[in-house]
Structure formats: C-alpha cells, structure tokens
XYZ file of C-alpha atoms in Angstrom:
613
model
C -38.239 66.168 57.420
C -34.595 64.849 57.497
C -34.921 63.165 53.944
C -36.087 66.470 52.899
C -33.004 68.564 54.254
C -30.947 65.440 52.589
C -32.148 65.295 49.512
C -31.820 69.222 49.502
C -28.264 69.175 50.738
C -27.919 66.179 47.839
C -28.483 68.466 45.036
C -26.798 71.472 46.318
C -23.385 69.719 47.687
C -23.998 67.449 44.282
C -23.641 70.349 41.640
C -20.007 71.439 43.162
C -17.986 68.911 41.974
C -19.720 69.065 38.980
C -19.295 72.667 38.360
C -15.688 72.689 39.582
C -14.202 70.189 37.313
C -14.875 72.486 34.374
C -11.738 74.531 36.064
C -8.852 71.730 35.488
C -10.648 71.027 31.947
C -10.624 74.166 31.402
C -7.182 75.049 31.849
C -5.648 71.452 30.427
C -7.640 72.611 27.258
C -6.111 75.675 26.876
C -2.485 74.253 28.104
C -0.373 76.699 26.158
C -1.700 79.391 28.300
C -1.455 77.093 31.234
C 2.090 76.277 30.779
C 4.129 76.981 33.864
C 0.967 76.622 36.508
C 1.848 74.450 39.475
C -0.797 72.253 40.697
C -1.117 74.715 44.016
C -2.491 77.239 41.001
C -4.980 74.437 39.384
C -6.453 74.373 43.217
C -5.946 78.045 43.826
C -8.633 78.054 40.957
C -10.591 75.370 41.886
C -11.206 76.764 45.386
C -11.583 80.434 44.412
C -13.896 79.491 42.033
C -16.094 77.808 44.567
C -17.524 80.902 45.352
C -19.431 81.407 41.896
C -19.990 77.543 41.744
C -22.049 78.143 45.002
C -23.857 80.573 43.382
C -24.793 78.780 40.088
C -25.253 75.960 42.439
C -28.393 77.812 44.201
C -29.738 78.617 41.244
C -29.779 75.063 40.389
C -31.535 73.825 43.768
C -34.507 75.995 43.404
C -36.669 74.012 41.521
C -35.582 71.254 43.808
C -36.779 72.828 46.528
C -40.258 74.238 45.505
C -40.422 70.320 44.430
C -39.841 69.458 48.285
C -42.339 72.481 49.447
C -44.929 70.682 46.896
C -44.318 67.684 48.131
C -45.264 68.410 51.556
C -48.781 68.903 50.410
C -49.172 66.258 47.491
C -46.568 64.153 47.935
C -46.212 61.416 44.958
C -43.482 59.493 42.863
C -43.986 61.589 39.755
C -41.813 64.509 41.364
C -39.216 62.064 40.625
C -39.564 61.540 37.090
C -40.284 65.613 36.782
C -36.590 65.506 38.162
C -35.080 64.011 36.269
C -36.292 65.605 32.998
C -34.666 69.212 35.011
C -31.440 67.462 35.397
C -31.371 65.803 32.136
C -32.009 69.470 30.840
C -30.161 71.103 33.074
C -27.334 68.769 32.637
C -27.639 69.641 28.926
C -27.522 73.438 29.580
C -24.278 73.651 32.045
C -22.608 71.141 29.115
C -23.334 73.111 26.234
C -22.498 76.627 28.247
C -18.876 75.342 28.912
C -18.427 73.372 25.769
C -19.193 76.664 23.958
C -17.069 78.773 26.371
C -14.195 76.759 26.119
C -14.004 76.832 22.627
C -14.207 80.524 22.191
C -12.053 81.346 24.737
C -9.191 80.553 22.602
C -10.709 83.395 20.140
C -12.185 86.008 22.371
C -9.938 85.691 25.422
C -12.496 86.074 27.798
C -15.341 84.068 29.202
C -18.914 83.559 28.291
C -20.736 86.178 27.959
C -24.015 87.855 25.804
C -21.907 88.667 22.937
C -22.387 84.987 21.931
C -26.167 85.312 21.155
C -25.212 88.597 19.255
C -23.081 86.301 16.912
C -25.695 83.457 16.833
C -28.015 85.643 15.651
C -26.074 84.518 12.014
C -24.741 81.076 12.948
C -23.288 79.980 9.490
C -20.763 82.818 10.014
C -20.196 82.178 13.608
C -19.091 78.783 12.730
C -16.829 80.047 10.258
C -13.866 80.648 12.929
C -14.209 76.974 14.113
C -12.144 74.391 12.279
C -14.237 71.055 11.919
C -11.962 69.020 14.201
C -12.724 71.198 16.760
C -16.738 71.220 16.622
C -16.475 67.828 16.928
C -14.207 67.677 19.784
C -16.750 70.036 21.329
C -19.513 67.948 20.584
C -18.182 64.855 22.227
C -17.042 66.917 24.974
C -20.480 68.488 25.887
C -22.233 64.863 25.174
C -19.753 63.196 27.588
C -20.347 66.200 30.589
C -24.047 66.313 30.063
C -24.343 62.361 30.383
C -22.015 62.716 33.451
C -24.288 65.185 35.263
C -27.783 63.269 34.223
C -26.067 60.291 35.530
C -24.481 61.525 38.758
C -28.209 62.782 39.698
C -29.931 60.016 38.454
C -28.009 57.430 40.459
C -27.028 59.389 43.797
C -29.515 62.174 44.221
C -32.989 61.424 42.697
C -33.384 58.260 44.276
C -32.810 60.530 48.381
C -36.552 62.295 47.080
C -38.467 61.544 49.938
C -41.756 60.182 49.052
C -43.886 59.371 52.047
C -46.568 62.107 53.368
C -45.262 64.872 55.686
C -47.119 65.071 59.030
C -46.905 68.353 60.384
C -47.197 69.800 57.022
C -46.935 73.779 58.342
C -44.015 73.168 60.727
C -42.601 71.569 57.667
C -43.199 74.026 55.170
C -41.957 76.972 57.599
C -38.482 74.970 57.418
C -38.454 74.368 53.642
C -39.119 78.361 53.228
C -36.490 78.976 55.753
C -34.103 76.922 53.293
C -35.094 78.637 50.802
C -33.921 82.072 52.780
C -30.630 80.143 53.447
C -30.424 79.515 49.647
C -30.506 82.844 49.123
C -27.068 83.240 50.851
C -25.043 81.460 48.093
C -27.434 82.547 45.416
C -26.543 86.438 46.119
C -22.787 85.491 46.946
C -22.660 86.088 50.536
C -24.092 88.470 53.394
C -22.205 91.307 52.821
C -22.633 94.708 50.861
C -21.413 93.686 47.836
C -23.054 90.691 45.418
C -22.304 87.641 43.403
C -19.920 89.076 40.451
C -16.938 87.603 38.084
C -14.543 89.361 40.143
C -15.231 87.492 43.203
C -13.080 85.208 41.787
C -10.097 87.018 41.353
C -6.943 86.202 43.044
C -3.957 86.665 40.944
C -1.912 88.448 38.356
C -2.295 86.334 36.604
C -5.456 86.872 34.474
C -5.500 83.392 32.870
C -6.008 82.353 36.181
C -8.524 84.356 37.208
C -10.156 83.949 33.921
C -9.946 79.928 35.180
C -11.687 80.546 37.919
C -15.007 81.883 36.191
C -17.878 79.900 35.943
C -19.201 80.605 32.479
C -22.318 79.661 33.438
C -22.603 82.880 35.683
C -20.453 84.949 33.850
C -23.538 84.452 30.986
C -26.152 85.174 33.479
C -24.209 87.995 34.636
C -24.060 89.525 31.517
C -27.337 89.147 30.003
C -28.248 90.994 33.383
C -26.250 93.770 32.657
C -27.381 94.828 28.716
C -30.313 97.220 29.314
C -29.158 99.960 32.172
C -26.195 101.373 30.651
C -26.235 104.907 32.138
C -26.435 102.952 35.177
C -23.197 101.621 34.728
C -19.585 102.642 35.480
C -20.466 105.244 37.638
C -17.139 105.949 39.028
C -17.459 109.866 39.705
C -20.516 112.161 40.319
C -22.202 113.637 37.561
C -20.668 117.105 38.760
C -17.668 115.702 38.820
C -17.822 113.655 35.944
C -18.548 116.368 33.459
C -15.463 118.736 34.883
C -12.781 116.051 34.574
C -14.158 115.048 30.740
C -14.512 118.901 29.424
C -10.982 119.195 31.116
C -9.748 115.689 28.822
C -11.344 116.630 25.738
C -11.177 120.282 25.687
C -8.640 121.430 23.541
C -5.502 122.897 24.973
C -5.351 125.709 22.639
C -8.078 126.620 20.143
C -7.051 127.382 16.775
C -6.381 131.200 16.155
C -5.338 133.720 13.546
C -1.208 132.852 14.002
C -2.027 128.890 14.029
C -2.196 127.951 10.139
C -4.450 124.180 10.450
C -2.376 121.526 8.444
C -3.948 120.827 5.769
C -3.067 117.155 4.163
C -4.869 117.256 0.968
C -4.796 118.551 -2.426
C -9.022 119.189 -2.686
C -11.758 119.733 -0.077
C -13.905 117.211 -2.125
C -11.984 114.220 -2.938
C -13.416 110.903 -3.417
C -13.063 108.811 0.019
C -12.513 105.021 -0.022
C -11.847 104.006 3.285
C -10.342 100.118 3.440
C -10.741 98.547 6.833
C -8.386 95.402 7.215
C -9.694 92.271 9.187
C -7.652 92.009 12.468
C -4.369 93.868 10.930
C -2.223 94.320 13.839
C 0.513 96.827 13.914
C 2.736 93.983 14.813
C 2.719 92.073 11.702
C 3.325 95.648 9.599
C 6.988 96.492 9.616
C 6.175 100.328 8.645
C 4.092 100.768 11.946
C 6.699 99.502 14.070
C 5.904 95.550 13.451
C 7.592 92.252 12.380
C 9.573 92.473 9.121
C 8.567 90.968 5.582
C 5.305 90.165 6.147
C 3.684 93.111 4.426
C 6.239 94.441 1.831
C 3.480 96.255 -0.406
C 2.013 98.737 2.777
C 5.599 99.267 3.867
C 5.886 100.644 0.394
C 3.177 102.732 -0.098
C 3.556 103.937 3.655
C 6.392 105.769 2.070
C 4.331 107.272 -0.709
C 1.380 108.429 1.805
C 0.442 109.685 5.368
C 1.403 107.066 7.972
C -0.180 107.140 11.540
C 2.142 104.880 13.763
C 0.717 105.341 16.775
C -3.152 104.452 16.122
C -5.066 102.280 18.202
C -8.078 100.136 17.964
C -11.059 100.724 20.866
C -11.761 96.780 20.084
C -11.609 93.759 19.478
C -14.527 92.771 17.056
C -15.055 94.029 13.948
C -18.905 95.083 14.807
C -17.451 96.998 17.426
C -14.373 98.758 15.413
C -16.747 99.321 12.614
C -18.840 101.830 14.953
C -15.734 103.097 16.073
C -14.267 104.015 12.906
C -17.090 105.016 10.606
C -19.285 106.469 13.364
C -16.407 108.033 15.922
C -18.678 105.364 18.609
C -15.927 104.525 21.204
C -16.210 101.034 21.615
C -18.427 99.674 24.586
C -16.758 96.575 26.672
C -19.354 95.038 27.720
C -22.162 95.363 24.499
C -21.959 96.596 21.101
C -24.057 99.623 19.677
C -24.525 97.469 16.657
C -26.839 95.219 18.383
C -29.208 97.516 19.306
C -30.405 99.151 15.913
C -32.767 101.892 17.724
C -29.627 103.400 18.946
C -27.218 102.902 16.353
C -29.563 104.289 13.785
C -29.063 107.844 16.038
C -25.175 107.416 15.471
C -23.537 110.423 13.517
C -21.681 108.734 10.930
C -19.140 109.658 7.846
C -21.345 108.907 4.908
C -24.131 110.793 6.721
C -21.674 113.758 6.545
C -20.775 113.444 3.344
C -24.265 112.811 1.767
C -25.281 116.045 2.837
C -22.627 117.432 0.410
C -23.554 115.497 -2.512
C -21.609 112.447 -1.649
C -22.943 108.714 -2.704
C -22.163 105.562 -0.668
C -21.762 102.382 -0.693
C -20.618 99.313 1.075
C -18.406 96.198 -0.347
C -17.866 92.935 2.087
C -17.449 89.513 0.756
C -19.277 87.885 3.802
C -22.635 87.795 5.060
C -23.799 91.233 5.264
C -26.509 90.126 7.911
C -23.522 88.869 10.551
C -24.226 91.256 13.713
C -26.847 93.319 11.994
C -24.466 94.732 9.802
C -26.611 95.330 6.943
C -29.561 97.582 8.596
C -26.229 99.247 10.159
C -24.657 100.186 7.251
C -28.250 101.872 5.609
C -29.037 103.323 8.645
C -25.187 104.834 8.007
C -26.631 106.522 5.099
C -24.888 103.860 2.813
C -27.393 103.233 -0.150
C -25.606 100.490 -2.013
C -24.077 97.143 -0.350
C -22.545 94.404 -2.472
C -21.942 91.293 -0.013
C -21.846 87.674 -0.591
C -24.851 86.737 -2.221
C -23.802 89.382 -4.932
C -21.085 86.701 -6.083
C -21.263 83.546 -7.540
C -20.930 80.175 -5.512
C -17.574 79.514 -6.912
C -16.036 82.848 -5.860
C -16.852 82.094 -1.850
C -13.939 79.501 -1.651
C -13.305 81.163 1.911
C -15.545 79.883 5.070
C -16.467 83.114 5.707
C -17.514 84.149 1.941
C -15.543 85.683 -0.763
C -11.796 86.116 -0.637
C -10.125 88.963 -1.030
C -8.520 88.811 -4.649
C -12.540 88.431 -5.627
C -13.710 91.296 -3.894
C -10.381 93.494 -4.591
C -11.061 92.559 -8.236
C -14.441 94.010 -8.025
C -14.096 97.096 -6.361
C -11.380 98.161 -8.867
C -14.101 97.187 -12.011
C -16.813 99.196 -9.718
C -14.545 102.298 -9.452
C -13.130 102.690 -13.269
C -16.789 102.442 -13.908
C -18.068 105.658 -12.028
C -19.369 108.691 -13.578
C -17.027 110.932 -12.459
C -19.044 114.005 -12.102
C -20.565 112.594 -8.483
C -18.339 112.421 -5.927
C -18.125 108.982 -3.787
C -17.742 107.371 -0.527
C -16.541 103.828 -0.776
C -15.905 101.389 2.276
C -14.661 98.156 2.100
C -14.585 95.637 4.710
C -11.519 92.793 4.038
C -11.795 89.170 5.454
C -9.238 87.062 3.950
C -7.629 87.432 7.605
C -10.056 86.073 9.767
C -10.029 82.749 11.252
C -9.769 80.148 9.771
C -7.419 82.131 7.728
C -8.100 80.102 4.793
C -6.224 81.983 1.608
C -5.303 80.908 -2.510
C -1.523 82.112 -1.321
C 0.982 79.899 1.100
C 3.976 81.867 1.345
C 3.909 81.953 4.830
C 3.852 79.039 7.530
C 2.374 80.754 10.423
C -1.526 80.820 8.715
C -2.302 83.990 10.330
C 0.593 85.684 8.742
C 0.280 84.323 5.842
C -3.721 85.607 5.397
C -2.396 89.153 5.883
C 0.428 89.202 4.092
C -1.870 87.499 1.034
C -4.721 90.480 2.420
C -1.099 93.083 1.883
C -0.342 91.362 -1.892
C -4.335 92.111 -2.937
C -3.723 95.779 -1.115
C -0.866 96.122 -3.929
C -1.694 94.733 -6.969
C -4.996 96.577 -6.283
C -3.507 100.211 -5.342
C -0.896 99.892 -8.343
C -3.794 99.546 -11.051
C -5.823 102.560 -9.018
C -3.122 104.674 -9.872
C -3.128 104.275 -13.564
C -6.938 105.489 -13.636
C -7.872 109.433 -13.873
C -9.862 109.301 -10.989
C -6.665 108.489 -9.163
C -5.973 112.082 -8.779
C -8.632 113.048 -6.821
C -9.193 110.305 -3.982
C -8.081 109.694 -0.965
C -7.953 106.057 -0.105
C -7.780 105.299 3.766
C -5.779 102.079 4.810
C -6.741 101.487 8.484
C -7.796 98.251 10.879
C -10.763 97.414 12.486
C -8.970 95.741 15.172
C -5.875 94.215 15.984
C -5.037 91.054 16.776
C -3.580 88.284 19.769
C 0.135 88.424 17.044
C 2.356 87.219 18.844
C 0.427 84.494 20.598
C 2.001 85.637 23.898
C 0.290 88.958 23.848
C -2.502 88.991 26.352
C -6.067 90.165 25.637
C -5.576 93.868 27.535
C -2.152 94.732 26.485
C -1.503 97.969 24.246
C 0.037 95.767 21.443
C -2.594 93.774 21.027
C -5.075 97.081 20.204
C -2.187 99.149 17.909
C -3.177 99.144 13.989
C -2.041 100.995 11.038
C -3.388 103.571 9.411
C -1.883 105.078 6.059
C -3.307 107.686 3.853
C -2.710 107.497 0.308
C -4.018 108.569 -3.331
C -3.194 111.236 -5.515
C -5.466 113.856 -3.145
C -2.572 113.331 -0.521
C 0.080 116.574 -0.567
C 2.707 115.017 0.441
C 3.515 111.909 2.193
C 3.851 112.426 6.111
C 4.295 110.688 9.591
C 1.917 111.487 12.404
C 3.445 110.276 15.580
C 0.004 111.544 17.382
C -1.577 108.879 19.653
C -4.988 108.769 18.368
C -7.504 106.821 18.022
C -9.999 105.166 15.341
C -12.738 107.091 16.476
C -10.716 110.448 15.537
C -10.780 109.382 11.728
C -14.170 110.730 11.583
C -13.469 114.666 12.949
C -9.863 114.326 11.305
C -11.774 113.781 7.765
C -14.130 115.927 8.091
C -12.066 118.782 9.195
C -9.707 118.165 6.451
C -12.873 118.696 3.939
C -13.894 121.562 5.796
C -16.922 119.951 6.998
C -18.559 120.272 10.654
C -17.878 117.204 13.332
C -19.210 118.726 16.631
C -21.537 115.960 16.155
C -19.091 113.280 16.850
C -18.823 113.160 20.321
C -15.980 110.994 20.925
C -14.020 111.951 17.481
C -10.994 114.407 18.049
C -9.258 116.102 15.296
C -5.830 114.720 15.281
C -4.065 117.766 13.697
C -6.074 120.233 15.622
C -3.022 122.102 17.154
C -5.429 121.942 20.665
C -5.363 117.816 20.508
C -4.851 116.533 23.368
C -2.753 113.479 22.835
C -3.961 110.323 24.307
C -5.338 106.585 22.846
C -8.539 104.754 24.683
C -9.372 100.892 24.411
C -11.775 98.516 25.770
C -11.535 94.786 26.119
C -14.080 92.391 27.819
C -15.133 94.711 30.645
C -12.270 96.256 31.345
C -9.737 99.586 29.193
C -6.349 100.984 28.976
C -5.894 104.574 28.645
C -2.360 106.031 26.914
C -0.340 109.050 26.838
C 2.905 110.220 26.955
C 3.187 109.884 30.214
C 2.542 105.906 29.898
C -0.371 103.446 30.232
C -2.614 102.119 32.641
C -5.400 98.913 31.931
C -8.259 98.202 34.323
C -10.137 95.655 34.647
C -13.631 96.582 36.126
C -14.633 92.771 37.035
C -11.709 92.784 39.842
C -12.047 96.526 40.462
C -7.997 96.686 39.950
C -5.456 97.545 37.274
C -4.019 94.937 35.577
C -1.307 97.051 34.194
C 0.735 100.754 35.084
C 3.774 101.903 33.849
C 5.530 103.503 35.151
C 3.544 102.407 38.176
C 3.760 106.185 39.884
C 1.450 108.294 37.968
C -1.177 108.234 41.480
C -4.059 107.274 39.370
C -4.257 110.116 36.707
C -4.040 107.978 33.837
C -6.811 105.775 35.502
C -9.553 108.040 36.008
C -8.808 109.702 32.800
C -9.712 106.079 31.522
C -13.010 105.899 33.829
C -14.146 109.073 33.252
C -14.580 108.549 28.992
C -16.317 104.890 29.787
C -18.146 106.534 32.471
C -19.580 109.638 29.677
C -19.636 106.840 26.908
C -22.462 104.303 29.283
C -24.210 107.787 30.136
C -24.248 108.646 26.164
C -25.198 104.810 25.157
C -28.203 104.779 27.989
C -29.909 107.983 26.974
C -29.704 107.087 23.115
C-alpha cells in the first residue's frame, strides 16, 4: 500500500509547482503593473496563493485516486496509459486556462472568470481586441506549459503507479477512501466554517497582488459555480432590513408639490430621440467633463451648445453590461450580465418599449457583429424593430477588426435620418466602435492609439452633428451623447477607481431649451426615468432609474467591477471588493460604514431582482 500513498502524494505534491509558477509568469508578463514589487512580494504571492493551488490541486488527484481504488481490485498496466491521456488533457486544460487569463487580464483587469464563454459565444469578435503578435505569443506559451506538465508526469509520476495485486484488498480500500476524505480537506480549502474562495488569497493593498495570487483555474470554476442562484447572493442584511435601508436610499427626499415647478429641458414632449453611446469614452480623455485637453475639441464645443452632465458614471465596464444599464435603467451585475440570459432580459423595461407605446419606431445601428453577447435578440426583445449591423455593409467598408468604422456608419445614419417621413416620430440608437481595441482608425493625429480612436470617434461626432443641424428635422430631436463605459485612461488608473467609471453625457439638438450644466451625480441607469419624465411619460417601471431633476433626487453614483462596487456622494466614496470581504478604497476614511452599506444594500436588491426574473 506504500506505492499507493506515493504515487498519490506524487500527483498531489506534483501539481504545486506546476500551478505556482503561473504566479511569477504571471506577474513578469504583466511587468508594468509589477514595477516596483520586491522579490519578498513575488513569494508573498507565490505562498499565498498556495492555498487555491491546493485546492485545484485536489481536484486534479481525484481521478488519480479512484484509479488507485480500481486498481486494488483489477490491477493492470493500462491504468497507466489511461493516465497519461488525463494528464496530457489535463495538462492541456490548466495551459490553455492561464494562457487565456493572462492575456485578458491586460483588458479586463481581473482574472478568469465565466464572462469568457459569454464572449466566445462569437469568437471572431472576441479576437478582435487581440493584436496578432500576441495570439501567437499565447500560443507558444500554452504549447510550451502544457508540454511541461505532460512531461513532468510522464517522467516522475506515472512511472510510481503501482502495478502488482493488492493483498488485503478491503483493508486497502478502507485507506484509499480515507484519502479520499483527506482530499477533501484541500479540495474545500480547509476545516473551518468558511470554503475555498478567490479571497483566500488576499493579502495586500495592493490588488495587483492579490489579483497575482489567483489561480485562474479556480477563479473559473468558482464562477461558473456561482451564475444560477442570484437571489442567493450578496445577502448582506435581512430581508426586513434590507427593504427599510433601500426605500430609505431611493425614496425621494421631497416629492414634487404644487410650489416645486419640475425643470423642464426641452422644447416638445415628443421629440425624436437618438441616443449615441460611445465605445469606452472616458471622462478623462473629454476636456468639457473635467478630462485631458485637446483630445476631443468637437464635444467640448457642442457641450457648450447643449446640456452637459459632468458628474455621470458608468455601472460597468463592458459594453453588454452598460448597454442594459443605459437603455434598460438594469444596474449593472459584477459578477454576470443580464444580457446573457435572454429569458430575463426579455422581462427588462426598456426606453423603446416606452416609447413604442406612444407611437414611437426603433431601430438599432452598430457596425459590428450584432450577434456579439446576444446583442441582437437583446435589442428586439427591446422593442427595437430595425437593426442595421455589419453584414448590412459591404466587405470593403469593415476595414476595422471589429467591423465597420465609424465615418461608415456615421455616414449612414445621417443618409437614414434625412430620409424619414417625418410624420412618425423615432427612436434611434447607435452603438460607436472605432474606440475599441485594437483601436485601429483612417485618422493618426494622435500617438497614444487609444486617444487617437476617440478623438477620430469625436471628429465623426462633429462633422456628423454639424450636417444634422442643417436638416428640418433638426428642430425637433434630441440627440443624447453618452458612454457605455469608461475606460483604464490613464494607464495608471486601477480597475475599481471612480475615474476609471466617469463618462460624459451631453444633450443636444434643436429640442434642447437652453444649454445647461447638471452637476448631479447620477448615473446611466437614470437616463431612462430622466427621459421619460421629461416626455411626460411613466418610469415607475424602471426600478433602478432615478429622475435626475426630480427636486426629491437623492444624489449619489453606483458602479460595479469584477465582483466588487463603489458607491458616491457628496460625502465621498467607498469601493468594496466582495472576494476579500474588505474595502479597497474610503475617503475620507471616517464615514463608519454609511457609504458602504448604502453600496451593499442596491447589489443586495439588484441579485434579489435578477434571481426572481
């Protein structure tokens, strides 16, 4: 039985090194982020991260050891060539997991997790991001790890397999089951109350660090675990409890009455509505929002001419997820996305819904794949009844990676508009993409490429507004300039900070009154009640959509990021990250948790709403 327990101990101890090298990789890959570690940090990670290599480790040893308890009863050499077909494959699977996740950390800024098979589901445009040099940097790196861990079995562990008959084959199989008990251990992550999770991991404030320390491997398990119980999750307060403290958020301080006059923005109840959302337009790169200078001269400008929201903020970081948010009033989820689940985003409230009822036609414009992350049974399930996408252009019009560019489609939304009867009023979204990785654009007038993508996105934004204006129907639409997210601008902006969620949004068109600045924080989600309301129109619907100029708003901005939010207000800002159970940011630091549980109880009422839908 001792070549048993070896061979056992041989493929358990084996996997460690194995699964803990990805950590120095890992963080030598993504050295900019790196810079200024010691080597006490690399094997701060290294060791913390033991704890989830353990567990993925485990996972890996079972089939090992029902091969042992089979082996006590028909013992053979074929178990050995069985083997090592599930290390070749296994080998394959823990290679292409951390080839993957090390690539799209860079993008995403967080580990592996089930969002990746919601973007695979359209793989062309999943690739689009990726330069070429760095699939195939990617490719040789997986090939090279996966031979590593065939061969490291192959040689040192296969050949321990004991193959001569067990005599006392019940004494013997008592002690394999017992390992298997003790494999449990590892497997859960520990003995205590709490279970394997990312945040086990955690150890300083440094979240690159702790982000080191993941195994990606488990952080993929972990969340394909965790994408069917949502009202399960989050449950920070009792439902009691729950419900008081979110009627008390969302309430409004002081309901409109007879003295309050509402502010009313527009010139008509019934204006035409083309809403513009700009790929990953952070408020950083847009001087009029508070941003960097020069970059986009032409919304600075019209800023000037229309209603300017400075203080709006993204609840992503994807566009399927800011979509929801800003046509549907959705908050954001951080862990899923609404979008993938069409049974429940098909019971979404939405703006063209709204406006149908009152006569209102829609349609859809985006110069990419309209099937990326179900976007196109989204949008009709929207009440949307025309798209034009890609495949409505010819092949030499998608220059871009990602379809076409946004001259092309700017070009044909202005033809589609001075071509409208003008007796039935319209609903028109368009969905930009010019500046997206890999930020490919006809226009180099920049040297930073993503810069130079939105300030080419900001020139089409111009040219095309300024011809707009010269048509009759002009006078009666609102056009709404806002982001779906924001973006990592400047590159030493980490993944949770406010920055990195603030957008623009600017209304404009010759149904404005008079041009305005709303210093409100708000969010996207409140475009949707603030619309309506403006048309005189009913919202109660929207859920998590507030009325910005609703004299009762109660002033505050939510985000999510991977698993974790920040809540703002005036009194300052507070980001949790529910992995680690701990806030990763609070200032000022003295506000005793208020700003926190503010921030728990929304995600808290948002998994409750997304689990019963």
């Amino acid at each position: 039985m001792k070549k048993q327990l070896l061979f056992l101990l041989a493929v358990f101890i084996g996997w460690l090194p194995l699964l803990a090298i990805q950590k120095p990789v890992f963080m030598l890959y993504h050295h900019a982020l790196a810079n200024g570690c010691s080597l006490i940090d690399y094997l701060k990670v290294i060791t913390h991260g033991l704890l989830l290599d353990c567990t993925v480790s485990g996972y890996l040893t079972v089939i090992p050891l029902l091969c042992i308890l089979a082996s006590v009863w028909l013992p053979g050499t074929f178990y050995k060539k069985f083997l090592k077909g599930y290390f070749l494959a296994t080998g394959l699977l823990i290679a292409a997991i951390f080839a993957v996740d090390v690539a799209l950390y860079g993008y995403w800024g967080f580990r592996l997790d089930a969002t990746l098979f919601f973007y695979l589901q359209s793989p062309g445009d999943a690739m689009a991001s990726v330069p070429v040099w760095t699939f195939i940097w990617q490719f040789a790196l997986f090939l090279i790890y996966a031979y590593g861990i065939f061969l490291v079995f192959k040689r040192f562990v296969i050949p321990l397999f004991p193959i001569t008959p067990v005599h006392k084959k019940l004494g013997s199989t008592f002690i394999v089951l017992l390992l298997g008990g003790i494999l449990f251990i590892p497997i859960r992550g520990g003995v205590t109350t709490s279970t394997a999770n990312v945040g086990m991991v955690y150890f300083s404030k440094n979240q690159f660090l702790n982000h080191s320390a993941i195994n990606p491997a488990f952080s993929l398990l972990a969340s394909l675990s965790k994408q069917q119980d949502f009202a399960a999750q989050f449950n920070f307060f009792p439902e009691e409890e729950r419900k008081q403290r979110y009627e008390a958020l969302t309430h409004p301080k002081d309901s409109l009455s007879e003295n309050q006059e509402k502010v009313q923005l527009l010139t008509t109840d019934r204006p035409n509505i083309l809403i513009i959302l700009m790929e990953s337009f952070t408020a950083n790169a847009i001087e009029a929002v508070g941003g960097e200078a020069g970059i986009t001269p032409n919304l600075n400008r019209l800023s000037k001419e229309g209603i300017t929201f400075t203080n709006m903020y993204a609840n992503s970081f994807r566009t399927d997820r800011g979509l929801v948010s800003v046509l549907n009033g959705y908050l954001a989820q951080p862990t899923t996305s609404i979008m993938k689940y069409p049974a429940k985003s098909q019971t979404l409230p939405s703006i063209a819904r709204s406006l149908g009822e009152q006569g209102y036609v829609a349609d859809m414009l985006y110069g990419g794949d309209i099937n990326f992350t179900n976007m196109q049974s989204y949008f009709f399930s929207s009440g949307y009844s025309k798209i034009t996408a890609d495949r409505d252009f010819p092949l030499s019009s998608r220059l871009s990676k990602w379809g076409a560019n946004d001259d092309i489609t700017f070009s044909h939304l202005y033809k589609s508009i001075k071509d409208r009867d003008d007796k039935t009023p319209w609903l028109s979204t368009f969905l930009t993409l010019s500046s997206h990785e890999p930020f490919e654009v006809p226009y180099h007038h920049l040297d930073d490429p993503f810069l130079n993508s939105v300030a080419f996105t900001d020139s089409c934004i111009g040219s095309f507004i300024d011809k707009l204006k010269e048509l009759p129907v002009w006078n009666n639409t609102l056009v709404v300039l806002v982001a779906d997210h924001g973006y990592h601008y400047p590159s030493s902006l980490k993944e949770y900070e406010p920055r990195r969620f603030h957008i623009p949004m600017i209304w404009l068109g010759g149904a404005v009154k008079n041009p305005a600045i709303i210093d409100t924080y708000a969010n996207q989600t409140d475009l949707a009640a603030t619309l309506l309301s403006q048309l005189g129109l009913p919202h109660d619907q929207f859920i998590f959509s507030r009325d910005i100029l609703d004299p009762g708003y109660r002033e505050y901005s939510f985000y999510t990021f991977s698993n974790g939010f920040g809540f703002i207000d005036n009194t300052g800002v507070s980001v949790y990250d529910n992995e680690s159970n701990k806030p990763l940011l609070e200032e000022p630091a003295n506000n005793s948790g208020d700003r926190l549980n503010k921030g728990k109880v929304i995600l808290q009422t948002l998994y409750d709403d997304l689990g019963n839908r």
